[in-house]
Short mmCIF file of C-alpha atoms in Angstrom, two decimals:
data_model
loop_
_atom_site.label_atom_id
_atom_site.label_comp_id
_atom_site.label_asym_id
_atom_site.label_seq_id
_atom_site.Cartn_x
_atom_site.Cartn_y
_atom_site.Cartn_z
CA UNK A 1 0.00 0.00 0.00
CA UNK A 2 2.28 2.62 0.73
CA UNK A 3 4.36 1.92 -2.27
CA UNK A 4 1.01 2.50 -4.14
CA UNK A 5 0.45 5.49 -3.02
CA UNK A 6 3.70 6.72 -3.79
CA UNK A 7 3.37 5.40 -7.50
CA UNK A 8 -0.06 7.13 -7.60
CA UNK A 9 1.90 10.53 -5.96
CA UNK A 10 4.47 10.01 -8.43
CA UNK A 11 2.14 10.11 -11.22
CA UNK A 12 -0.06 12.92 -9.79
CA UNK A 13 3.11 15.25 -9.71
CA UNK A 14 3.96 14.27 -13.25
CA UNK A 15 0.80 15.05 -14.45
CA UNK A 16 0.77 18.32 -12.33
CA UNK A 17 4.31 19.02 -13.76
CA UNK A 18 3.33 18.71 -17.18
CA UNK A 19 0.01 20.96 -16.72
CA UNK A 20 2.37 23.44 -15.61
CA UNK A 21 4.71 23.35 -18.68
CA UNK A 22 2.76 22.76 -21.81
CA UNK A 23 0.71 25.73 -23.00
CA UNK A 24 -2.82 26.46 -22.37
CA UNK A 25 -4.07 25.69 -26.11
CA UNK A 26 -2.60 22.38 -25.84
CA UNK A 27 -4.13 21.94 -22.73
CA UNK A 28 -7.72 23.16 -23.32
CA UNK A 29 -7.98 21.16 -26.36
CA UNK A 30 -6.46 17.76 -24.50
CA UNK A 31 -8.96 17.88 -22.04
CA UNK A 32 -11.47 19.06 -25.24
CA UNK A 33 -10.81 15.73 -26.23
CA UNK A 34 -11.35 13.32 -22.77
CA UNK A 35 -14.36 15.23 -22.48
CA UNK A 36 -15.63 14.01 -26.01
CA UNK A 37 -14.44 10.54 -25.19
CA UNK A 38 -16.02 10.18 -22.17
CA UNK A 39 -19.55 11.77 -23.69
CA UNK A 40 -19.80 9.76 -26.75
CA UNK A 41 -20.34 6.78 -24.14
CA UNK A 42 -23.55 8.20 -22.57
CA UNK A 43 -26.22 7.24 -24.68
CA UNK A 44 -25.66 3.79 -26.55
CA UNK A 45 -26.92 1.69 -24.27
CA UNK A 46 -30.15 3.37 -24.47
CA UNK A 47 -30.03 3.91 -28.49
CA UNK A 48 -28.69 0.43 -29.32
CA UNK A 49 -31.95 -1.17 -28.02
CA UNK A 50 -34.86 0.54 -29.79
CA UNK A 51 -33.99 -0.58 -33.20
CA UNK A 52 -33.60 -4.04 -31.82
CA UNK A 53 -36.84 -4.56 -29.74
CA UNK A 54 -39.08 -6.61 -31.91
CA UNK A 55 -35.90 -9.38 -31.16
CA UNK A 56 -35.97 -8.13 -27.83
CA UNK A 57 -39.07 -8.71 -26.63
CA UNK A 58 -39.48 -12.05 -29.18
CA UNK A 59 -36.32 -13.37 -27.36
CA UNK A 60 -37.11 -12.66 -23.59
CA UNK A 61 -40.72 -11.90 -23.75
CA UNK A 62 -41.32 -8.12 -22.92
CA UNK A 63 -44.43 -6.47 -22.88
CA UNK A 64 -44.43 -2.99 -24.63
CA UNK A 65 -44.99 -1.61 -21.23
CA UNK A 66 -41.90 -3.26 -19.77
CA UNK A 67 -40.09 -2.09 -22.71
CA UNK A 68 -40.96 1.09 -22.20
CA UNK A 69 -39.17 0.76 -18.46
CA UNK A 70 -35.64 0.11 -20.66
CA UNK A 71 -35.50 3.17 -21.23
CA UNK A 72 -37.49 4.80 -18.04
CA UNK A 73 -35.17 3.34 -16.02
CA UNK A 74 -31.86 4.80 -16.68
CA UNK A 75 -33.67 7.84 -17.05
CA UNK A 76 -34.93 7.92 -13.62
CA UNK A 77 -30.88 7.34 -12.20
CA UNK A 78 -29.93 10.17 -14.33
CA UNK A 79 -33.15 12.04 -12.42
CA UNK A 80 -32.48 11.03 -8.81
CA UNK A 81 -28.54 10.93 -8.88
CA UNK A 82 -28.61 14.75 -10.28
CA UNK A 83 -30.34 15.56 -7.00
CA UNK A 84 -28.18 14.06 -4.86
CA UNK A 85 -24.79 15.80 -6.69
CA UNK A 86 -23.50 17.10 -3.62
CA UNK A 87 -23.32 14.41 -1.88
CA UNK A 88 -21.15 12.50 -5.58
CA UNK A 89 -19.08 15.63 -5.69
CA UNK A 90 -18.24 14.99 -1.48
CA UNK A 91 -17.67 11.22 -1.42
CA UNK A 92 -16.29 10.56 -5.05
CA UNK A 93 -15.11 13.75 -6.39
CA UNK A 94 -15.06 14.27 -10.39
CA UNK A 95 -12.51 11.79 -11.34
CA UNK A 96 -13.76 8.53 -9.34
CA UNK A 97 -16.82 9.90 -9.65
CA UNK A 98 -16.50 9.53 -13.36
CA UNK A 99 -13.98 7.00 -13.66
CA UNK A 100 -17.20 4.58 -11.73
CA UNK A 101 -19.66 6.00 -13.59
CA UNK A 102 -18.27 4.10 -17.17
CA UNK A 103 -17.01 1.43 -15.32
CA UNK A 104 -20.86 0.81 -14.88
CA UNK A 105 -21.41 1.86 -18.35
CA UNK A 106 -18.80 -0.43 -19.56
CA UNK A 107 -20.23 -3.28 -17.04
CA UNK A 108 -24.21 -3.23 -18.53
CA UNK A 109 -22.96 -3.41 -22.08
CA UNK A 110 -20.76 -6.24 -21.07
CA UNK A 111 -23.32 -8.19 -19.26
CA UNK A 112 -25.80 -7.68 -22.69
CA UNK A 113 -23.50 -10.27 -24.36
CA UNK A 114 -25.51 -13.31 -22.13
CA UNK A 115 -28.98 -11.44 -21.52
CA UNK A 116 -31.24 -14.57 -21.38
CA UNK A 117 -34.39 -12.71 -19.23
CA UNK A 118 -36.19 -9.66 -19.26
CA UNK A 119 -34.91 -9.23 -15.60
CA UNK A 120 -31.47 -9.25 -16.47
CA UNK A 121 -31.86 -6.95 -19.12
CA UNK A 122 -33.84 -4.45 -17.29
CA UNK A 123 -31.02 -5.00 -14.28
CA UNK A 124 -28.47 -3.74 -17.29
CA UNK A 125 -30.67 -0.81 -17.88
CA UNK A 126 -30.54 0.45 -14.27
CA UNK A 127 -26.20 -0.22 -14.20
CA UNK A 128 -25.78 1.76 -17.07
CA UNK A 129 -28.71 4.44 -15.63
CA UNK A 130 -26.09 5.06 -12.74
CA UNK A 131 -22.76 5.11 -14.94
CA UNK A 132 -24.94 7.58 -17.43
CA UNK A 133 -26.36 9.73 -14.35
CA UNK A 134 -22.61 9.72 -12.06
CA UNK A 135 -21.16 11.35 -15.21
CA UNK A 136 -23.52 13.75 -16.25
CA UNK A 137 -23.87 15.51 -12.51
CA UNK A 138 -20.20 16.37 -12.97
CA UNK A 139 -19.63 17.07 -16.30
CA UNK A 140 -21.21 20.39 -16.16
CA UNK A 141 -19.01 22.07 -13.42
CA UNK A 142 -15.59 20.72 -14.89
CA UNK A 143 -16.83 22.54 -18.61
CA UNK A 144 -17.81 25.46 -16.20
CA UNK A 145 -14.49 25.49 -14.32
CA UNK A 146 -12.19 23.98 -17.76
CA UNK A 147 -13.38 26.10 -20.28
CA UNK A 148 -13.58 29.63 -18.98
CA UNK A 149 -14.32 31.89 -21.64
CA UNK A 150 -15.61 28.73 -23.66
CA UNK A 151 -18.07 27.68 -21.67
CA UNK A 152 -21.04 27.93 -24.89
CA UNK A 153 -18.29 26.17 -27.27
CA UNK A 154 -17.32 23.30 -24.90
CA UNK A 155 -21.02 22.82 -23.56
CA UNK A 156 -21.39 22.31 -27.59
CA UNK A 157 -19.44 19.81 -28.31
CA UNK A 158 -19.79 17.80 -24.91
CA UNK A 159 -23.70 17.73 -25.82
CA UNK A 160 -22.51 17.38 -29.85
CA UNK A 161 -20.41 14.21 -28.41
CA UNK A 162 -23.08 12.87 -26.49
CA UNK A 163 -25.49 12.82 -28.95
CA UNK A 164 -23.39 11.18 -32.06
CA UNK A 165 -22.68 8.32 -29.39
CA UNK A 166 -26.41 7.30 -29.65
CA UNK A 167 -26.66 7.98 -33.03
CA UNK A 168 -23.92 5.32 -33.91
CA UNK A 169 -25.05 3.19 -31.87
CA UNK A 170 -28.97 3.15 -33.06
CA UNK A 171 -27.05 2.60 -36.61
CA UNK A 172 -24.11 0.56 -35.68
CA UNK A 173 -26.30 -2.09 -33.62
CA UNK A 174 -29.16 -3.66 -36.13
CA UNK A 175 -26.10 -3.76 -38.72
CA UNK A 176 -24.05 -5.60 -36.37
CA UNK A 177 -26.59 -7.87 -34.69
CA UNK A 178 -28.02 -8.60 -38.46
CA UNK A 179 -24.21 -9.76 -39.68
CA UNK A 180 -23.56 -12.22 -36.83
CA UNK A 181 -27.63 -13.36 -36.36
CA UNK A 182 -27.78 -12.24 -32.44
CA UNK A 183 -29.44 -9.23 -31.37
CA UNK A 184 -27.26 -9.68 -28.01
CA UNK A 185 -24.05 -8.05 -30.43
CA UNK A 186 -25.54 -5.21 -31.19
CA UNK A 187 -25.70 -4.29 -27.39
CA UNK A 188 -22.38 -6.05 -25.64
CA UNK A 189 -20.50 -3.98 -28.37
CA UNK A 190 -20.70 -0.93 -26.88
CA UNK A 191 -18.81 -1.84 -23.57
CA UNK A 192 -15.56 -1.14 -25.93
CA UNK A 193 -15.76 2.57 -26.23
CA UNK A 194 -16.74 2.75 -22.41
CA UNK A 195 -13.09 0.47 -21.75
CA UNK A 196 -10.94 3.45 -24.11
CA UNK A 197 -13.04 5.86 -22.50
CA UNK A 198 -12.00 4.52 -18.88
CA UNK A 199 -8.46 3.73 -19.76
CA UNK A 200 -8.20 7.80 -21.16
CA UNK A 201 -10.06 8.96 -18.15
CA UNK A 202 -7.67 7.58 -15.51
CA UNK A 203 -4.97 9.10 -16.75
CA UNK A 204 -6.41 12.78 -16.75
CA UNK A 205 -5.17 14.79 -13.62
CA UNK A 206 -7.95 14.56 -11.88
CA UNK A 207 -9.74 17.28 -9.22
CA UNK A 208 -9.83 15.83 -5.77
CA UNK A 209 -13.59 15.29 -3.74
CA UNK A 210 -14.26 18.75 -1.86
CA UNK A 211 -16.59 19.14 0.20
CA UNK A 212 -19.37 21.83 -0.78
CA UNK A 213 -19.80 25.10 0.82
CA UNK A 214 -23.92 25.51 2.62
CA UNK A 215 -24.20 27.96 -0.31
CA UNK A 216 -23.01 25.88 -2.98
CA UNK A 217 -25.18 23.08 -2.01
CA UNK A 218 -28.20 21.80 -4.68
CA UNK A 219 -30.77 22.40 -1.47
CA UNK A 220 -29.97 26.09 -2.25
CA UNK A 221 -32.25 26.30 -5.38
CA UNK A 222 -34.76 24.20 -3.53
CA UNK A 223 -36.65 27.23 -2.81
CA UNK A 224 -35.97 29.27 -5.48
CA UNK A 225 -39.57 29.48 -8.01
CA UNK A 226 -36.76 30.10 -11.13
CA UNK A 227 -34.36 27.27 -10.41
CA UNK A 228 -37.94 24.90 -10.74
CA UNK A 229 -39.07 26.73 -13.57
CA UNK A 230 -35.47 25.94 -15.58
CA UNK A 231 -35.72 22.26 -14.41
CA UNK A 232 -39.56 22.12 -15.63
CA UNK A 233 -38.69 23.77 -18.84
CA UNK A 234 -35.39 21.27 -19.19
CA UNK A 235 -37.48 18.66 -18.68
CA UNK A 236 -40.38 19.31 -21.03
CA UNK A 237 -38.49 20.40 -23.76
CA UNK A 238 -36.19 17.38 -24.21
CA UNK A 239 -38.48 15.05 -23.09
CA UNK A 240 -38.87 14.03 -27.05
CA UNK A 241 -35.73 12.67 -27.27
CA UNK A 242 -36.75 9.73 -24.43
CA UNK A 243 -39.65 9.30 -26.64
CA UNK A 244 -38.20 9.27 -29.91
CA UNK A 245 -35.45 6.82 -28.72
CA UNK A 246 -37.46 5.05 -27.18
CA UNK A 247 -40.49 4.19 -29.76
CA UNK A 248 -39.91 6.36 -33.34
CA UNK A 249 -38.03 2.96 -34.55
CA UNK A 250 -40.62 0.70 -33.18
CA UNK A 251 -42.95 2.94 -34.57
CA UNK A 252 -41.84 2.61 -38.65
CA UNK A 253 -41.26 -0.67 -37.93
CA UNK A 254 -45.00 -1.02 -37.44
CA UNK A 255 -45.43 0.93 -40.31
CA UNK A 256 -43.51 -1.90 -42.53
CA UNK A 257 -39.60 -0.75 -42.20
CA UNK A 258 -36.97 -3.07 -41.82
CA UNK A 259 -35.33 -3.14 -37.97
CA UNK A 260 -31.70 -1.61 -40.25
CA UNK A 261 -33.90 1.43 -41.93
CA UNK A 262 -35.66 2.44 -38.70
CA UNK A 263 -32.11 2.51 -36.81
CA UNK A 264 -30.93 4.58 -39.62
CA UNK A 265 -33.93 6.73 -39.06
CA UNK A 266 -32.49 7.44 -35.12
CA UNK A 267 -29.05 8.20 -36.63
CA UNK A 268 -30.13 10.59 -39.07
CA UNK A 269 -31.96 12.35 -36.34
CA UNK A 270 -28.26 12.63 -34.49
CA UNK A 271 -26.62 14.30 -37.10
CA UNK A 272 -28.82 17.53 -36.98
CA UNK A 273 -28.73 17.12 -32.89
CA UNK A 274 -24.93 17.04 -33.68
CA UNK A 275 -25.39 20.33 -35.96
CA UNK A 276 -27.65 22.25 -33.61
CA UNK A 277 -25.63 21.39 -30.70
CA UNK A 278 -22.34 22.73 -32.00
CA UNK A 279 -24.44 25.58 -34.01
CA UNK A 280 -26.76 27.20 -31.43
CA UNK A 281 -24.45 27.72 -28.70
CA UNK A 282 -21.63 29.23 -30.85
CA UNK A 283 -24.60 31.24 -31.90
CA UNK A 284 -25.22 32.00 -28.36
CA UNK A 285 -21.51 32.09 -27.54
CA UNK A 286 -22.13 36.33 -27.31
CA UNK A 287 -25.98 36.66 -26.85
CA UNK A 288 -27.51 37.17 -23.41
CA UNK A 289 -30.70 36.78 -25.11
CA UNK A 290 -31.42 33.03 -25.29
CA UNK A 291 -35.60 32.96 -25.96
CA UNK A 292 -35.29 33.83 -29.72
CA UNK A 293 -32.68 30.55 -30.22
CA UNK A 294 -35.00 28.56 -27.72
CA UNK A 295 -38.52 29.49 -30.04
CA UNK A 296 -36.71 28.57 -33.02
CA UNK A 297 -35.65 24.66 -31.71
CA UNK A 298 -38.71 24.34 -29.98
CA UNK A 299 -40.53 25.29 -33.40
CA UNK A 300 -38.40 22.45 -35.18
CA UNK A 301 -39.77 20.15 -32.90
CA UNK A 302 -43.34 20.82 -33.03
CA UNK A 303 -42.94 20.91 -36.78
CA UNK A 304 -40.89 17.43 -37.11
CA UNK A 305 -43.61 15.87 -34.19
CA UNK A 306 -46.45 17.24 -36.41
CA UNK A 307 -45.21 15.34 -39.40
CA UNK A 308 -44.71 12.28 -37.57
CA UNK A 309 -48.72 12.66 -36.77
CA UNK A 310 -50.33 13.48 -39.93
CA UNK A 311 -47.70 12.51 -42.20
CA UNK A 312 -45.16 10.02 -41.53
CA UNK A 313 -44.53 8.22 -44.67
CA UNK A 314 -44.23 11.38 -46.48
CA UNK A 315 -40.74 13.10 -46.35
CA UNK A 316 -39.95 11.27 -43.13
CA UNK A 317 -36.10 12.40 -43.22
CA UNK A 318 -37.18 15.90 -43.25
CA UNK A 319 -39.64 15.25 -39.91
CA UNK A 320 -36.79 13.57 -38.26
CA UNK A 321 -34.55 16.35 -39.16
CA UNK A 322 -36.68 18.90 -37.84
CA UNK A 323 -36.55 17.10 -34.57
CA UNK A 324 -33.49 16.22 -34.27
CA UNK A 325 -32.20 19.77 -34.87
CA UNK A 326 -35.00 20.91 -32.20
CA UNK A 327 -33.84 18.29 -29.43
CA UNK A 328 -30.29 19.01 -29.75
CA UNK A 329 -30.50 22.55 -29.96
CA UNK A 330 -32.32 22.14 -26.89
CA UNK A 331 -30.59 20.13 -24.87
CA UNK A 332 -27.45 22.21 -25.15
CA UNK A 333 -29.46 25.62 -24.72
CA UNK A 334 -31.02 24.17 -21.98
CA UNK A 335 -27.75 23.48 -20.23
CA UNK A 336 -25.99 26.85 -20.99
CA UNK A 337 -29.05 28.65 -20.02
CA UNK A 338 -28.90 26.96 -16.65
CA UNK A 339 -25.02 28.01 -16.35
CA UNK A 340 -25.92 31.33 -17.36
CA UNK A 341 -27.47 32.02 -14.01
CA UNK A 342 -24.65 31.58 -11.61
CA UNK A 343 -20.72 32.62 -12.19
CA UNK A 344 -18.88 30.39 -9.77
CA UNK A 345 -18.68 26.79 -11.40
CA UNK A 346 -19.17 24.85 -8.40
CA UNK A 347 -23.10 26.14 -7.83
CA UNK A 348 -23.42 26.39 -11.40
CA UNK A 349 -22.88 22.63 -11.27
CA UNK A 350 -25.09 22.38 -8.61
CA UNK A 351 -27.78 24.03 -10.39
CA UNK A 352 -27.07 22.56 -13.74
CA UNK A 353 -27.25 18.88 -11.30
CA UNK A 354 -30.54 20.59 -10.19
CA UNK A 355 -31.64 21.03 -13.24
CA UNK A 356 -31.25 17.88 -14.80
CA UNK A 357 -32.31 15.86 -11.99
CA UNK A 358 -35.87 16.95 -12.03
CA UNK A 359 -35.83 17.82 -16.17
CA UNK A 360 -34.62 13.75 -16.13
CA UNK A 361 -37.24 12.54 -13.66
CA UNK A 362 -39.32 14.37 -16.61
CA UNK A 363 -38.03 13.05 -19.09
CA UNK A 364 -38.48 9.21 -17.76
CA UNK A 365 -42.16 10.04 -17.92
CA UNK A 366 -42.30 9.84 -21.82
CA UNK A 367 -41.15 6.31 -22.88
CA UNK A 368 -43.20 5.07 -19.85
CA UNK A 369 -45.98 6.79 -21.22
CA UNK A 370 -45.55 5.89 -24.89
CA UNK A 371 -45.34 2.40 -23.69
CA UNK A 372 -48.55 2.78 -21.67
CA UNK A 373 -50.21 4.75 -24.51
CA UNK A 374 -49.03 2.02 -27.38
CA UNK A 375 -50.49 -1.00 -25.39
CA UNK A 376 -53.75 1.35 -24.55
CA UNK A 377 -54.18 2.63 -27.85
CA UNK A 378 -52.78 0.18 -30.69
CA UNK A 379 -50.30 2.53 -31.93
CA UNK A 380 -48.19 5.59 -31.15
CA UNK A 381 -50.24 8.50 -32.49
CA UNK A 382 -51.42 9.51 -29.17
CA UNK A 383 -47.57 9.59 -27.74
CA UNK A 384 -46.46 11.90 -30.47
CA UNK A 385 -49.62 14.14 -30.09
CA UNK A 386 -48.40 14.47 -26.29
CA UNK A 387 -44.91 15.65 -27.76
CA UNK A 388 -46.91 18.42 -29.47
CA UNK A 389 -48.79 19.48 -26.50
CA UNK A 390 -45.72 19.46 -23.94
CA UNK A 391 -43.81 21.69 -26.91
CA UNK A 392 -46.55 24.10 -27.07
CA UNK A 393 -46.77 24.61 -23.68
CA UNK A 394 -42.68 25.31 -23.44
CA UNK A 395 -43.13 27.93 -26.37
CA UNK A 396 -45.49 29.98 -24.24
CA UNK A 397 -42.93 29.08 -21.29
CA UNK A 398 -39.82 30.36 -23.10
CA UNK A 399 -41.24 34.19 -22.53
CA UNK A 400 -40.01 33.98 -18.91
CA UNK A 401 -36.91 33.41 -19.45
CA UNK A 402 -35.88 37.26 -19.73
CA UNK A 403 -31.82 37.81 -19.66
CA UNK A 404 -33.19 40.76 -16.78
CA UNK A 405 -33.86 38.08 -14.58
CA UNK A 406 -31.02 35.70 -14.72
CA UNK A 407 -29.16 37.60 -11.66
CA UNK A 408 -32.76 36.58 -9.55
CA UNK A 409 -31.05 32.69 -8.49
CA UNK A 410 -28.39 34.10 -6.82
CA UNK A 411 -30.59 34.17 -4.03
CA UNK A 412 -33.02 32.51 -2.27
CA UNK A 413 -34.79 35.89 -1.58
CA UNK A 414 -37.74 36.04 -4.36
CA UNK A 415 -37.83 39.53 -5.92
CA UNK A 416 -41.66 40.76 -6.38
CA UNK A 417 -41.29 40.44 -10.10
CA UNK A 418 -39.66 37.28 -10.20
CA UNK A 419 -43.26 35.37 -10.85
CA UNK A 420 -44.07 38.02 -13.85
CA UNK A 421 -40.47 36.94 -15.93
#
């Protein structure tokens, strides 16, 4: 033991060393790159099993209901972790905090190589629910304390990153499980970029656990009407993507598509999240004004979700595109908006963490209800029209959010025309 810990000071000072001597473009755009690395690992796990659920289910007997929970599931760990942040940034810190978070990533897409039950699988979901949910509470404050200056540009890519991950995988999987005849491929595959991504990450000098000041803590924004209103706006607006992952491949597939063209369909949709997500915020990059950038993704949205009602067979690439520039513009507007309202990184994590935790327990909602809604209804119709409903609720909810007010969630002290923004 003690000799380990002076191989692990040895490296620590040799990382610290060469922070010190290399210059800071090298060094922004090295950790650029760990943080792209570790992002492109947080969504195939859910991705990889939409396009593959009519094997799925035939092979360990799911219910469309119970489907539904494979994706409801890690959505509710990314929901409840996020709201206990504090308490991840005390005992764990950023880099074992992260460093555990794909090991459990990399673990759930291992153990998808000899799924045999539906309890297994769903046991998978929640691993990889945790690994997805330790990462993203602590992303946020590292880009906030990283990038300063950059903060729009690296909250970009991280979400461009994070989406392209899901896209490959919703294309990568049906092609892969199709060559070698087992669905079980298409998953298991995926616990290789978590193993890079872990072997990169634990060699990045690291931040060590702190423990958070009272006024840093997430129980800060508790009280506070606009820190609810940002989670409640995070939450509806991206609450598509759950659903879209979740069902939009099931749902051409019932239509007649093959299990390959409907997983295209998801990875499409990822390379206009991937554009909006690098485009808005550089857009934003010197705007204080956020709404007009906000009406326009949310429009793409209700547009694409629109077309998927009335129209889906006709020009479906162009609904998918709509929606998949709406979602990722508004994931990573959603996210900047949220850091826009505090200056020191540590509570802007927090409040990002708050954010996210309720916007996720949101989120989970929609596959669970699609799922509910498919076995109620005989189709998916109804869970689409929902999407349309929760959008045009957020565009009349986007007015609020006045750049006048941001300074308001500095305190817990409501101003007397806080309610009015």
């Amino acid at each position: 033991m003690p000799c380990q810990r002076s191989i692990n000071a040895g490296m620590r000072n040799m990382f610290s060393w060469s922070e010190r001597h290399v210059s800071p473009g090298w060094r922004t755009g090295a950790w650029l790159c760990v943080v792209v690395f570790v992002a492109l690992n947080l969504r195939p796990s859910l991705t990889s099993i939409s396009p593959l659920l009519n094997d799925i289910r035939a092979a360990v007997g799911l219910g469309f209901q119970m489907a539904g929970m494979l994706t409801t599931l890690p959505v509710v760990c990314m929901g409840v972790l996020a709201l206990f942040s504090a308490q991840v940034e005390t005992r764990l810190g950023e880099g074992r905090g992260i460093a555990l978070g794909l090991l459990c990533i990399l673990l759930a897409c291992a153990l998808r190589g000899m799924v045999h039950s539906s309890l297994v699988l769903l046991l998978t979901a929640l691993i990889s629910g945790v690994g997805i949910a330790l990462i993203q509470v602590l992303m946020p404050g590292l880009i906030k304390r990283r990038f300063v200056g950059r903060v729009a540009l690296a909250m970009g890519i991280y979400s461009a990153a994070l989406m392209s991950g899901g896209g490959l995988a919703a294309w990568f999987s049906p092609q892969l499980s199709s060559h070698f005849g087992h669905w079980q491929i298409g998953l298991e595959v995926w616990a290789l970029p978590a193993l890079i991504g872990l072997l990169l990450w634990v060699r990045t000098p690291w931040r060590a656990a702190q423990l958070l000041p009272a006024e840093h803590r997430l129980s800060r924004f508790v009280r506070n009407k606009r820190a609810w209103t940002l989670a409640v706006y995070f939450g509806f607006s991206n609450c598509g993507y759950m659903a879209v992952v979740a069902w939009l491949p099931a749902y051409y597939q019932h239509l007649g598509w093959s299990s390959q063209n409907s997983g295209l369909l998801l990875a499409w949709m990822t390379l206009f999240q991937v554009i909006a997500a690098l485009g808005m915020p550089a857009l934003a990059q010197h705007m204080r004004e956020r709404r007009g950038l906000l009406s326009i993704s949310l429009m793409a949205q209700l547009l694409g979700f629109a077309g998927l009602l009335l129209a889906p067979q006709q020009l479906p690439g162009l609904w998918i595109a709509f929606i998949g520039f709406g979602l990722g513009a508004c994931f990573a507007l959603c996210l900047l908006l949220s850091l826009d309202h505090v200056q020191e990184p540590i509570a802007a994590g927090q409040l990002a963490a708050f954010v996210q935790g309720v916007g996720f327990l949101i989120n989970a909602l929609a596959p669970a209800a699609g799922g509910w809604l498919r076995a109620y209804t005989g189709g998916f119709s109804a869970t689409w029209l929902l999407m349309l409903i929760c959008i045009i609720v957020m565009l009349v909810l986007t007015q609020r959010l006045s750049p006048g007010s941001y300074w308001r969630i500095s305190s817990n002290r409501q101003q007397p025309g806080d309610a009015a923004r």
